[in-house]
Amino acid sequence: MLTKDKKTYDVDFIKSQFPALNRKVWDKPLCYLDSAASMQKPKMVLDSIVNNYSVNYSNVHRGLHFLSEQATISYENSRVNVSKFLNASESEIIFTSGATAAINLIAYSWGNTSLKKDDEIILTIAEHHANFVPWQNLAHSKEAKLRIAYFNPDDEFDIEEIKKLATDKTKLIAFPHVSNVLGTIFPVKEICQFAKEIGAISFVDGCQGAIHFGVDVKNLGCDFYCFSGHKLYGPTGVGVLYGNYEILDKIPPFLYGGDMIDEVKINKTTFADPPLKFEAGTPPIVPAIVLGVAIDWVNTIGLDKIFEHEKKVIEYGFEKLDSINGVNIFGKNKNKAGVISFVMDCAHSHDIATIVDREGVAVRAGHHCAQPLMEAFNLVSTTRASVGSYTSFSDFDRLADSLIKVKKIFGDL
Ligand code: PLP
Protein backbone atom coordinates (compact mmCIF):
# COMPACT_ATOMS: atom_id res chain seq x y z
CA MET A 1 0.00 0.00 0.00
CA LEU A 2 3.00 2.23 0.28
CA THR A 3 3.75 1.94 -3.38
CA LYS A 4 0.71 2.78 -5.47
CA ASP A 5 0.89 -0.28 -7.73
CA LYS A 6 2.77 -2.38 -5.13
CA LYS A 7 5.39 -3.22 -7.78
CA THR A 8 7.51 -0.19 -8.50
CA TYR A 9 9.27 1.69 -5.74
CA ASP A 10 7.44 5.01 -5.60
CA VAL A 11 9.71 7.26 -3.56
CA ASP A 12 7.42 10.31 -3.92
CA PHE A 13 4.50 8.32 -2.58
CA ILE A 14 6.62 7.12 0.35
CA LYS A 15 7.87 10.63 1.04
CA SER A 16 4.32 11.98 1.03
CA GLN A 17 3.64 10.01 4.21
CA PHE A 18 6.26 11.93 6.19
CA PRO A 19 4.90 15.30 7.35
CA ALA A 20 8.39 16.60 8.21
CA LEU A 21 9.63 15.92 4.69
CA ASN A 22 6.91 18.06 3.24
CA ARG A 23 7.76 21.19 5.21
CA LYS A 24 10.05 24.08 4.38
CA VAL A 25 13.16 25.27 6.22
CA TRP A 26 14.65 28.69 5.49
CA ASP A 27 11.79 29.07 3.01
CA LYS A 28 13.03 26.11 0.96
CA PRO A 29 11.65 22.57 0.75
CA LEU A 30 13.46 20.43 3.32
CA CYS A 31 16.07 18.07 1.87
CA TYR A 32 16.71 15.66 4.74
CA LEU A 33 20.03 13.84 4.50
CA ASP A 34 20.48 13.08 8.22
CA SER A 35 18.59 9.79 8.51
CA ALA A 36 21.50 7.95 10.14
CA ALA A 37 21.20 10.29 13.13
CA SER A 38 17.46 9.75 13.29
CA MET A 39 14.91 8.63 10.74
CA GLN A 40 11.84 10.81 10.10
CA LYS A 41 8.47 9.28 11.11
CA PRO A 42 5.63 8.26 8.79
CA LYS A 43 2.09 9.37 9.59
CA MET A 44 1.13 5.82 10.58
CA VAL A 45 3.71 5.97 13.39
CA LEU A 46 2.74 9.50 14.45
CA ASP A 47 -0.96 8.57 14.56
CA SER A 48 -0.14 5.54 16.66
CA ILE A 49 1.77 7.68 19.21
CA VAL A 50 -1.27 9.95 19.60
CA ASN A 51 -3.69 7.04 19.76
CA ASN A 52 -1.72 5.05 22.31
CA TYR A 53 -1.29 8.04 24.60
CA SER A 54 -4.83 9.35 24.20
CA VAL A 55 -7.26 6.45 24.40
CA ASN A 56 -5.25 3.26 24.94
CA TYR A 57 -2.91 4.42 27.64
CA SER A 58 -2.19 2.69 30.93
CA ASN A 59 0.71 1.03 32.75
CA VAL A 60 1.59 -2.55 31.77
CA HIS A 61 1.97 -5.89 33.59
CA ARG A 62 0.32 -4.67 36.79
CA GLY A 63 -3.28 -3.62 36.30
CA LEU A 64 -6.31 -5.88 36.12
CA HIS A 65 -8.50 -3.23 34.54
CA PHE A 66 -9.41 -3.09 30.86
CA LEU A 67 -6.97 -0.39 29.77
CA SER A 68 -4.02 -1.96 31.54
CA GLU A 69 -4.77 -5.31 29.97
CA GLN A 70 -5.05 -3.69 26.53
CA ALA A 71 -1.75 -1.83 27.00
CA THR A 72 -0.06 -5.04 28.18
CA ILE A 73 -1.36 -6.94 25.14
CA SER A 74 -0.12 -4.20 22.79
CA TYR A 75 3.28 -4.05 24.54
CA GLU A 76 3.75 -7.82 24.38
CA ASN A 77 2.45 -7.96 20.79
CA SER A 78 5.13 -5.48 19.88
CA ARG A 79 7.72 -7.80 21.43
CA VAL A 80 6.38 -10.59 19.19
CA ASN A 81 6.66 -8.26 16.21
CA VAL A 82 10.26 -7.37 17.04
CA SER A 83 11.13 -11.05 17.62
CA LYS A 84 9.81 -11.91 14.13
CA PHE A 85 11.69 -8.94 12.69
CA LEU A 86 14.97 -10.36 14.04
CA ASN A 87 14.00 -14.06 13.84
CA ALA A 88 14.46 -14.46 17.60
CA SER A 89 12.21 -15.88 20.25
CA GLU A 90 10.12 -13.45 22.32
CA SER A 91 12.00 -14.31 25.49
CA GLU A 92 15.19 -13.06 23.84
CA ILE A 93 13.88 -9.55 23.10
CA ILE A 94 14.48 -6.92 25.78
CA PHE A 95 13.05 -3.42 25.45
CA THR A 96 15.53 -0.78 26.59
CA SER A 97 15.56 2.99 26.30
CA GLY A 98 17.85 2.78 23.26
CA ALA A 99 20.88 1.06 21.78
CA THR A 100 23.22 2.82 24.21
CA ALA A 101 21.25 1.43 27.15
CA ALA A 102 21.31 -2.05 25.56
CA ILE A 103 25.10 -2.02 25.27
CA ASN A 104 25.53 -0.71 28.82
CA LEU A 105 23.17 -3.41 30.09
CA ILE A 106 25.42 -6.17 28.77
CA ALA A 107 28.64 -4.36 29.72
CA TYR A 108 27.42 -4.27 33.34
CA SER A 109 25.50 -7.49 33.61
CA TRP A 110 27.68 -9.83 31.57
CA GLY A 111 30.88 -7.83 31.93
CA ASN A 112 30.92 -7.44 35.67
CA THR A 113 30.29 -11.13 36.24
CA SER A 114 32.15 -12.75 33.35
CA LEU A 115 35.24 -10.66 32.63
CA LYS A 116 38.40 -11.11 34.68
CA LYS A 117 41.77 -9.37 35.00
CA ASP A 118 43.88 -9.80 31.82
CA ASP A 119 40.91 -10.98 29.74
CA GLU A 120 40.64 -9.33 26.34
CA ILE A 121 37.94 -7.54 24.37
CA ILE A 122 38.23 -6.95 20.63
CA LEU A 123 36.57 -3.87 19.11
CA THR A 124 37.02 -2.23 15.72
CA ILE A 125 38.34 1.25 15.08
CA ALA A 126 34.95 2.13 13.53
CA GLU A 127 32.88 1.91 16.73
CA HIS A 128 30.35 4.56 17.63
CA HIS A 129 31.18 5.78 21.15
CA ALA A 130 28.13 3.84 22.34
CA ASN A 131 29.90 0.60 21.44
CA PHE A 132 33.30 1.78 22.59
CA VAL A 133 33.11 3.66 25.89
CA PRO A 134 31.09 1.05 27.87
CA TRP A 135 33.59 -1.69 26.92
CA GLN A 136 36.57 0.60 27.54
CA ASN A 137 35.17 1.47 30.97
CA LEU A 138 34.58 -2.21 31.71
CA ALA A 139 38.11 -3.10 30.62
CA HIS A 140 39.58 -0.40 32.86
CA SER A 141 37.56 -1.44 35.88
CA LYS A 142 38.46 -5.12 35.42
CA GLU A 143 42.08 -4.55 34.38
CA ALA A 144 41.24 -6.31 31.14
CA LYS A 145 42.70 -5.36 27.74
CA LEU A 146 41.06 -3.67 24.77
CA ARG A 147 42.35 -4.71 21.39
CA ILE A 148 41.39 -2.65 18.35
CA ALA A 149 41.00 -4.02 14.83
CA TYR A 150 42.05 -1.40 12.26
CA PHE A 151 41.20 -1.39 8.58
CA ASN A 152 41.52 0.82 5.53
CA PRO A 153 38.29 2.84 5.19
CA ASP A 154 38.52 2.55 1.38
CA ASP A 155 38.39 -1.26 1.57
CA GLU A 156 36.02 -3.92 2.82
CA PHE A 157 36.58 -4.93 6.45
CA ASP A 158 38.86 -7.97 6.49
CA ILE A 159 38.08 -10.49 9.24
CA GLU A 160 41.82 -11.28 9.39
CA GLU A 161 42.18 -7.98 11.29
CA ILE A 162 40.17 -9.56 14.11
CA LYS A 163 41.67 -13.01 13.81
CA LYS A 164 45.19 -11.73 14.27
CA LEU A 165 44.21 -10.05 17.56
CA ALA A 166 42.47 -13.06 19.06
CA THR A 167 44.09 -15.01 21.88
CA ASP A 168 42.87 -17.57 24.39
CA LYS A 169 42.03 -14.59 26.60
CA THR A 170 39.55 -13.05 24.14
CA LYS A 171 36.14 -13.05 25.83
CA LEU A 172 34.15 -10.63 23.69
CA ILE A 173 34.16 -9.36 20.11
CA ALA A 174 31.99 -6.25 19.69
CA PHE A 175 31.58 -4.55 16.32
CA PRO A 176 29.10 -2.58 14.21
CA HIS A 177 26.83 -4.14 11.61
CA VAL A 178 27.42 -0.98 9.55
CA SER A 179 29.79 1.90 10.30
CA ASN A 180 27.86 5.12 10.97
CA VAL A 181 30.70 7.13 9.41
CA LEU A 182 31.90 5.02 6.48
CA GLY A 183 28.84 2.91 5.68
CA THR A 184 31.13 -0.15 5.63
CA ILE A 185 29.09 -3.36 5.96
CA PHE A 186 30.81 -5.77 8.36
CA PRO A 187 30.94 -9.54 7.70
CA VAL A 188 28.73 -10.24 10.71
CA LYS A 189 28.17 -13.95 10.17
CA GLU A 190 31.86 -14.70 9.71
CA ILE A 191 32.89 -12.67 12.77
CA CYS A 192 30.23 -14.30 14.97
CA GLN A 193 31.27 -17.73 13.72
CA PHE A 194 34.88 -16.92 14.57
CA ALA A 195 33.89 -15.66 18.04
CA LYS A 196 32.14 -18.99 18.65
CA GLU A 197 35.18 -20.96 17.50
CA ILE A 198 37.42 -19.22 20.04
CA GLY A 199 34.83 -19.34 22.85
CA ALA A 200 34.15 -15.60 22.91
CA ILE A 201 30.76 -13.92 22.82
CA SER A 202 29.76 -11.60 19.98
CA PHE A 203 27.96 -8.27 20.35
CA VAL A 204 26.69 -6.59 17.18
CA ASP A 205 25.84 -2.89 17.30
CA GLY A 206 23.05 -3.06 14.73
CA CYS A 207 22.01 0.62 14.88
CA GLN A 208 22.92 1.27 11.24
CA GLY A 209 22.18 -2.29 10.08
CA ALA A 210 18.64 -3.24 11.10
CA ILE A 211 17.38 0.01 9.55
CA HIS A 212 18.56 -0.94 6.07
CA PHE A 213 18.38 -4.69 5.66
CA GLY A 214 16.66 -7.70 7.12
CA VAL A 215 18.41 -9.21 10.14
CA ASP A 216 18.19 -12.87 11.09
CA VAL A 217 20.04 -13.22 14.38
CA LYS A 218 19.91 -17.01 14.26
CA ASN A 219 21.43 -17.11 10.83
CA LEU A 220 24.06 -14.53 11.80
CA GLY A 221 24.85 -16.56 14.91
CA CYS A 222 25.37 -13.50 17.14
CA ASP A 223 25.02 -13.64 20.91
CA PHE A 224 23.79 -10.06 21.18
CA TYR A 225 22.35 -7.58 18.68
CA CYS A 226 20.92 -4.14 19.42
CA PHE A 227 19.28 -1.21 17.64
CA SER A 228 17.39 1.99 18.44
CA GLY A 229 13.72 2.55 17.63
CA HIS A 230 14.17 6.15 16.48
CA LYS A 231 16.49 5.07 13.67
CA LEU A 232 13.90 2.58 12.39
CA TYR A 233 11.12 5.13 11.69
CA GLY A 234 9.92 4.71 15.29
CA PRO A 235 9.85 6.88 18.41
CA THR A 236 12.75 7.94 20.62
CA GLY A 237 13.05 6.39 24.07
CA VAL A 238 12.98 2.76 23.00
CA GLY A 239 15.63 0.34 21.84
CA VAL A 240 15.94 -3.40 21.43
CA LEU A 241 18.47 -5.81 22.84
CA TYR A 242 18.44 -9.32 21.40
CA GLY A 243 20.31 -11.78 23.58
CA ASN A 244 20.93 -15.49 23.25
CA TYR A 245 18.58 -16.99 25.88
CA GLU A 246 21.18 -19.29 27.39
CA ILE A 247 23.39 -16.30 28.22
CA LEU A 248 20.49 -14.09 29.32
CA ASP A 249 19.38 -16.81 31.69
CA LYS A 250 22.81 -17.01 33.34
CA ILE A 251 23.72 -13.35 33.77
CA PRO A 252 22.31 -11.20 36.59
CA PRO A 253 19.85 -8.32 36.23
CA PHE A 254 21.25 -4.88 35.49
CA LEU A 255 18.61 -2.71 37.17
CA TYR A 256 16.64 -3.87 40.21
CA GLY A 257 13.10 -2.87 41.18
CA GLY A 258 9.50 -3.46 40.19
CA ASP A 259 8.36 -5.75 37.36
CA MET A 260 11.62 -7.75 37.18
CA ILE A 261 10.99 -9.95 40.20
CA ASP A 262 9.52 -13.36 40.82
CA GLU A 263 9.09 -13.00 44.58
CA VAL A 264 10.37 -10.51 47.12
CA LYS A 265 10.87 -11.59 50.73
CA ILE A 266 12.41 -9.47 53.45
CA ASN A 267 15.65 -11.45 53.22
CA LYS A 268 15.73 -12.57 49.61
CA THR A 269 14.41 -11.75 46.14
CA THR A 270 14.07 -14.10 43.21
CA PHE A 271 13.89 -12.72 39.70
CA ALA A 272 11.60 -13.11 36.71
CA ASP A 273 12.85 -15.03 33.70
CA PRO A 274 14.26 -13.12 30.70
CA PRO A 275 13.21 -10.79 29.20
CA LEU A 276 11.36 -9.25 32.18
CA LYS A 277 14.39 -9.83 34.42
CA PHE A 278 16.04 -7.03 32.43
CA GLU A 279 13.08 -4.65 32.28
CA ALA A 280 12.94 -3.15 35.79
CA GLY A 281 10.45 -0.36 36.46
CA THR A 282 7.86 1.13 34.13
CA PRO A 283 9.15 0.43 30.63
CA PRO A 284 8.90 2.81 27.65
CA ILE A 285 5.32 1.63 27.09
CA VAL A 286 4.11 3.74 24.19
CA PRO A 287 7.48 3.95 22.39
CA ALA A 288 7.76 0.14 22.55
CA ILE A 289 4.21 -0.36 21.24
CA VAL A 290 4.77 2.15 18.44
CA LEU A 291 8.09 0.54 17.49
CA GLY A 292 5.96 -2.47 16.53
CA VAL A 293 3.88 -0.16 14.32
CA ALA A 294 7.06 1.24 12.74
CA ILE A 295 8.09 -2.33 11.92
CA ASP A 296 4.64 -2.91 10.40
CA TRP A 297 5.16 0.20 8.28
CA VAL A 298 8.60 -1.00 7.14
CA ASN A 299 7.17 -4.45 6.36
CA THR A 300 4.50 -3.00 4.10
CA ILE A 301 7.29 -1.94 1.75
CA GLY A 302 9.88 -4.58 2.69
CA LEU A 303 13.40 -3.83 3.86
CA ASP A 304 14.77 -5.64 0.81
CA LYS A 305 13.00 -3.17 -1.50
CA ILE A 306 14.02 -0.25 0.68
CA PHE A 307 17.66 -1.33 0.62
CA GLU A 308 17.60 -1.89 -3.15
CA HIS A 309 16.37 1.67 -3.54
CA GLU A 310 18.79 3.13 -0.98
CA LYS A 311 21.72 1.41 -2.70
CA LYS A 312 20.89 3.14 -5.99
CA VAL A 313 20.57 6.49 -4.23
CA ILE A 314 23.88 5.98 -2.42
CA GLU A 315 25.61 5.00 -5.69
CA TYR A 316 24.18 8.09 -7.38
CA GLY A 317 25.16 10.33 -4.47
CA PHE A 318 28.66 8.85 -4.39
CA GLU A 319 29.26 9.61 -8.09
CA LYS A 320 27.73 13.06 -7.77
CA LEU A 321 29.86 14.11 -4.79
CA ASP A 322 32.98 12.38 -6.11
CA SER A 323 32.75 14.41 -9.32
CA ILE A 324 33.06 17.74 -7.47
CA ASN A 325 36.61 18.99 -7.40
CA GLY A 326 37.79 19.46 -3.82
CA VAL A 327 35.26 17.02 -2.31
CA ASN A 328 37.02 13.97 -0.86
CA ILE A 329 34.89 11.01 0.16
CA PHE A 330 36.03 9.34 3.38
CA GLY A 331 35.51 5.62 2.75
CA LYS A 332 35.77 5.10 -0.98
CA ASN A 333 34.54 1.52 -0.79
CA LYS A 334 31.33 1.65 -2.80
CA ASN A 335 29.75 -1.34 -1.12
CA LYS A 336 28.26 0.75 1.62
CA ALA A 337 24.95 1.19 3.37
CA GLY A 338 23.19 4.37 4.35
CA VAL A 339 25.90 7.00 4.60
CA ILE A 340 28.47 8.96 2.61
CA SER A 341 31.06 10.98 4.56
CA PHE A 342 33.28 13.56 2.98
CA VAL A 343 35.63 16.44 3.63
CA MET A 344 36.25 19.50 1.46
CA ASP A 345 39.59 21.12 0.76
CA CYS A 346 38.18 24.63 1.09
CA ALA A 347 35.96 24.48 4.20
CA HIS A 348 35.50 22.97 7.64
CA SER A 349 32.62 20.53 7.96
CA HIS A 350 30.74 22.83 10.36
CA ASP A 351 30.86 25.64 7.81
CA ILE A 352 29.70 23.23 5.11
CA ALA A 353 26.75 22.03 7.20
CA THR A 354 25.74 25.60 8.08
CA ILE A 355 25.89 26.83 4.50
CA VAL A 356 23.99 23.88 3.01
CA ASP A 357 21.41 24.18 5.80
CA ARG A 358 20.53 27.67 4.50
CA GLU A 359 19.79 25.94 1.20
CA GLY A 360 17.35 23.65 3.02
CA VAL A 361 19.75 20.69 3.08
CA ALA A 362 20.16 18.89 6.43
CA VAL A 363 23.43 16.98 6.85
CA ARG A 364 25.46 16.04 9.90
CA ALA A 365 28.91 17.47 10.59
CA GLY A 366 31.37 16.53 13.29
CA HIS A 367 33.08 13.42 14.62
CA HIS A 368 29.83 11.41 14.51
CA CYS A 369 30.57 9.96 17.96
CA ALA A 370 33.49 8.10 16.40
CA GLN A 371 36.54 9.97 17.67
CA PRO A 372 38.85 6.91 17.63
CA LEU A 373 38.16 6.53 13.89
CA MET A 374 38.75 10.25 13.30
CA GLU A 375 41.99 10.16 15.28
CA ALA A 376 43.24 7.09 13.42
CA PHE A 377 42.86 8.88 10.09
CA ASN A 378 43.99 12.34 11.22
CA LEU A 379 40.58 13.91 10.84
CA VAL A 380 38.75 16.20 13.22
CA SER A 381 35.40 15.91 11.54
CA THR A 382 33.58 15.05 8.33
CA THR A 383 30.29 16.01 6.73
CA ARG A 384 27.89 13.10 6.44
CA ALA A 385 24.90 12.64 4.13
CA SER A 386 22.68 9.71 5.04
CA VAL A 387 19.60 8.16 3.50
CA GLY A 388 16.36 6.36 4.25
CA SER A 389 13.46 4.86 2.35
CA TYR A 390 12.26 8.33 1.35
CA THR A 391 15.53 9.71 -0.05
CA SER A 392 15.65 10.41 -3.78
CA PHE A 393 18.33 11.16 -6.37
CA SER A 394 17.21 14.78 -6.36
CA ASP A 395 18.23 15.09 -2.69
CA PHE A 396 21.83 14.51 -3.78
CA ASP A 397 21.38 16.98 -6.66
CA ARG A 398 20.40 19.57 -4.04
CA LEU A 399 23.37 18.67 -1.85
CA ALA A 400 25.77 18.86 -4.81
CA ASP A 401 24.39 22.27 -5.85
CA SER A 402 24.77 23.61 -2.34
CA LEU A 403 28.36 22.32 -2.15
CA ILE A 404 29.12 24.39 -5.24
CA LYS A 405 27.83 27.36 -3.27
CA VAL A 406 30.24 26.42 -0.43
CA LYS A 407 33.10 26.42 -2.94
CA LYS A 408 32.07 29.86 -4.23
CA ILE A 409 31.86 31.31 -0.72
CA PHE A 410 35.31 29.98 0.14
CA GLY A 411 36.84 31.15 -3.15
CA ASP A 412 37.41 27.67 -4.55
CA LEU A 413 35.66 28.33 -7.87
N1 PLP B 1 25.74 2.80 17.36
C1 PLP B 1 25.68 3.39 16.17
C2 PLP B 1 26.41 2.75 15.01
C3 PLP B 1 24.97 4.57 15.99
O1 PLP B 1 24.93 5.14 14.78
C4 PLP B 1 24.32 5.14 17.11
C5 PLP B 1 23.61 6.42 16.99
O2 PLP B 1 23.93 7.25 16.17
C6 PLP B 1 24.39 4.47 18.34
C7 PLP B 1 25.10 3.30 18.44
C8 PLP B 1 23.72 5.00 19.57
O3 PLP B 1 22.33 5.00 19.40
P1 PLP B 1 21.39 5.71 20.49
O4 PLP B 1 21.94 7.09 20.68
O5 PLP B 1 20.05 5.71 19.85
O6 PLP B 1 21.45 4.89 21.73
mmCIF file with all atom_site columns, C-alpha atoms and ligand atoms in Angstrom, residues 36-38 97-103 126-131 176-181 205-209 226-231 238 364 368-369 384, ligand 1:
data_model
loop_
_atom_site.group_PDB
_atom_site.id
_atom_site.type_symbol
_atom_site.label_atom_id
_atom_site.label_alt_id
_atom_site.label_comp_id
_atom_site.label_asym_id
_atom_site.label_entity_id
_atom_site.label_seq_id
_atom_site.pdbx_PDB_ins_code
_atom_site.Cartn_x
_atom_site.Cartn_y
_atom_site.Cartn_z
_atom_site.occupancy
_atom_site.B_iso_or_equiv
_atom_site.pdbx_formal_charge
_atom_site.auth_seq_id
_atom_site.auth_comp_id
_atom_site.auth_asym_id
_atom_site.auth_atom_id
_atom_site.pdbx_PDB_model_num
ATOM   1  C CA . ALA A 1 36  ? 21.497 7.945  10.145 1.00 0.00 ? 36  ALA A CA 1
ATOM   2  C CA . ALA A 1 37  ? 21.196 10.293 13.134 1.00 0.00 ? 37  ALA A CA 1
ATOM   3  C CA . SER A 1 38  ? 17.461 9.747  13.291 1.00 0.00 ? 38  SER A CA 1
ATOM   4  C CA . SER A 1 97  ? 15.560 2.990  26.302 1.00 0.00 ? 97  SER A CA 1
ATOM   5  C CA . GLY A 1 98  ? 17.851 2.778  23.258 1.00 0.00 ? 98  GLY A CA 1
ATOM   6  C CA . ALA A 1 99  ? 20.882 1.062  21.785 1.00 0.00 ? 99  ALA A CA 1
ATOM   7  C CA . THR A 1 100 ? 23.222 2.820  24.210 1.00 0.00 ? 100 THR A CA 1
ATOM   8  C CA . ALA A 1 101 ? 21.250 1.429  27.149 1.00 0.00 ? 101 ALA A CA 1
ATOM   9  C CA . ALA A 1 102 ? 21.312 -2.048 25.564 1.00 0.00 ? 102 ALA A CA 1
ATOM   10 C CA . ILE A 1 103 ? 25.101 -2.022 25.266 1.00 0.00 ? 103 ILE A CA 1
ATOM   11 C CA . ALA A 1 126 ? 34.953 2.126  13.531 1.00 0.00 ? 126 ALA A CA 1
ATOM   12 C CA . GLU A 1 127 ? 32.884 1.914  16.729 1.00 0.00 ? 127 GLU A CA 1
ATOM   13 C CA . HIS A 1 128 ? 30.347 4.558  17.631 1.00 0.00 ? 128 HIS A CA 1
ATOM   14 C CA . HIS A 1 129 ? 31.180 5.775  21.154 1.00 0.00 ? 129 HIS A CA 1
ATOM   15 C CA . ALA A 1 130 ? 28.126 3.843  22.340 1.00 0.00 ? 130 ALA A CA 1
ATOM   16 C CA . ASN A 1 131 ? 29.897 0.604  21.441 1.00 0.00 ? 131 ASN A CA 1
ATOM   17 C CA . PRO A 1 176 ? 29.100 -2.581 14.211 1.00 0.00 ? 176 PRO A CA 1
ATOM   18 C CA . HIS A 1 177 ? 26.833 -4.138 11.605 1.00 0.00 ? 177 HIS A CA 1
ATOM   19 C CA . VAL A 1 178 ? 27.419 -0.984 9.547  1.00 0.00 ? 178 VAL A CA 1
ATOM   20 C CA . SER A 1 179 ? 29.787 1.905  10.301 1.00 0.00 ? 179 SER A CA 1
ATOM   21 C CA . ASN A 1 180 ? 27.864 5.115  10.972 1.00 0.00 ? 180 ASN A CA 1
ATOM   22 C CA . VAL A 1 181 ? 30.699 7.125  9.408  1.00 0.00 ? 181 VAL A CA 1
ATOM   23 C CA . ASP A 1 205 ? 25.843 -2.894 17.295 1.00 0.00 ? 205 ASP A CA 1
ATOM   24 C CA . GLY A 1 206 ? 23.047 -3.056 14.730 1.00 0.00 ? 206 GLY A CA 1
ATOM   25 C CA . CYS A 1 207 ? 22.007 0.617  14.876 1.00 0.00 ? 207 CYS A CA 1
ATOM   26 C CA . GLN A 1 208 ? 22.922 1.267  11.243 1.00 0.00 ? 208 GLN A CA 1
ATOM   27 C CA . GLY A 1 209 ? 22.182 -2.287 10.084 1.00 0.00 ? 209 GLY A CA 1
ATOM   28 C CA . CYS A 1 226 ? 20.924 -4.135 19.420 1.00 0.00 ? 226 CYS A CA 1
ATOM   29 C CA . PHE A 1 227 ? 19.283 -1.214 17.640 1.00 0.00 ? 227 PHE A CA 1
ATOM   30 C CA . SER A 1 228 ? 17.394 1.987  18.441 1.00 0.00 ? 228 SER A CA 1
ATOM   31 C CA . GLY A 1 229 ? 13.718 2.550  17.632 1.00 0.00 ? 229 GLY A CA 1
ATOM   32 C CA . HIS A 1 230 ? 14.165 6.145  16.481 1.00 0.00 ? 230 HIS A CA 1
ATOM   33 C CA . LYS A 1 231 ? 16.488 5.075  13.675 1.00 0.00 ? 231 LYS A CA 1
ATOM   34 C CA . VAL A 1 238 ? 12.982 2.761  23.001 1.00 0.00 ? 238 VAL A CA 1
ATOM   35 C CA . ARG A 1 364 ? 25.462 16.036 9.903  1.00 0.00 ? 364 ARG A CA 1
ATOM   36 C CA . HIS A 1 368 ? 29.832 11.414 14.508 1.00 0.00 ? 368 HIS A CA 1
ATOM   37 C CA . CYS A 1 369 ? 30.571 9.957  17.957 1.00 0.00 ? 369 CYS A CA 1
ATOM   38 C CA . ARG A 1 384 ? 27.892 13.098 6.437  1.00 0.00 ? 384 ARG A CA 1
HETATM 39 N N1 . PLP B 2 .   ? 25.736 2.804  17.359 1.00 0.00 ? 1   PLP B N1 1
HETATM 40 C C1 . PLP B 2 .   ? 25.684 3.389  16.169 1.00 0.00 ? 1   PLP B C1 1
HETATM 41 C C2 . PLP B 2 .   ? 26.409 2.746  15.007 1.00 0.00 ? 1   PLP B C2 1
HETATM 42 C C3 . PLP B 2 .   ? 24.972 4.572  15.989 1.00 0.00 ? 1   PLP B C3 1
HETATM 43 O O1 . PLP B 2 .   ? 24.934 5.141  14.785 1.00 0.00 ? 1   PLP B O1 1
HETATM 44 C C4 . PLP B 2 .   ? 24.320 5.141  17.114 1.00 0.00 ? 1   PLP B C4 1
HETATM 45 C C5 . PLP B 2 .   ? 23.612 6.417  16.987 1.00 0.00 ? 1   PLP B C5 1
HETATM 46 O O2 . PLP B 2 .   ? 23.929 7.252  16.171 1.00 0.00 ? 1   PLP B O2 1
HETATM 47 C C6 . PLP B 2 .   ? 24.387 4.473  18.342 1.00 0.00 ? 1   PLP B C6 1
HETATM 48 C C7 . PLP B 2 .   ? 25.102 3.302  18.440 1.00 0.00 ? 1   PLP B C7 1
HETATM 49 C C8 . PLP B 2 .   ? 23.717 5.004  19.571 1.00 0.00 ? 1   PLP B C8 1
HETATM 50 O O3 . PLP B 2 .   ? 22.330 5.000  19.399 1.00 0.00 ? 1   PLP B O3 1
HETATM 51 P P1 . PLP B 2 .   ? 21.394 5.710  20.486 1.00 0.00 ? 1   PLP B P1 1
HETATM 52 O O4 . PLP B 2 .   ? 21.940 7.092  20.681 1.00 0.00 ? 1   PLP B O4 1
HETATM 53 O O5 . PLP B 2 .   ? 20.046 5.713  19.850 1.00 0.00 ? 1   PLP B O5 1
HETATM 54 O O6 . PLP B 2 .   ? 21.452 4.892  21.728 1.00 0.00 ? 1   PLP B O6 1
#
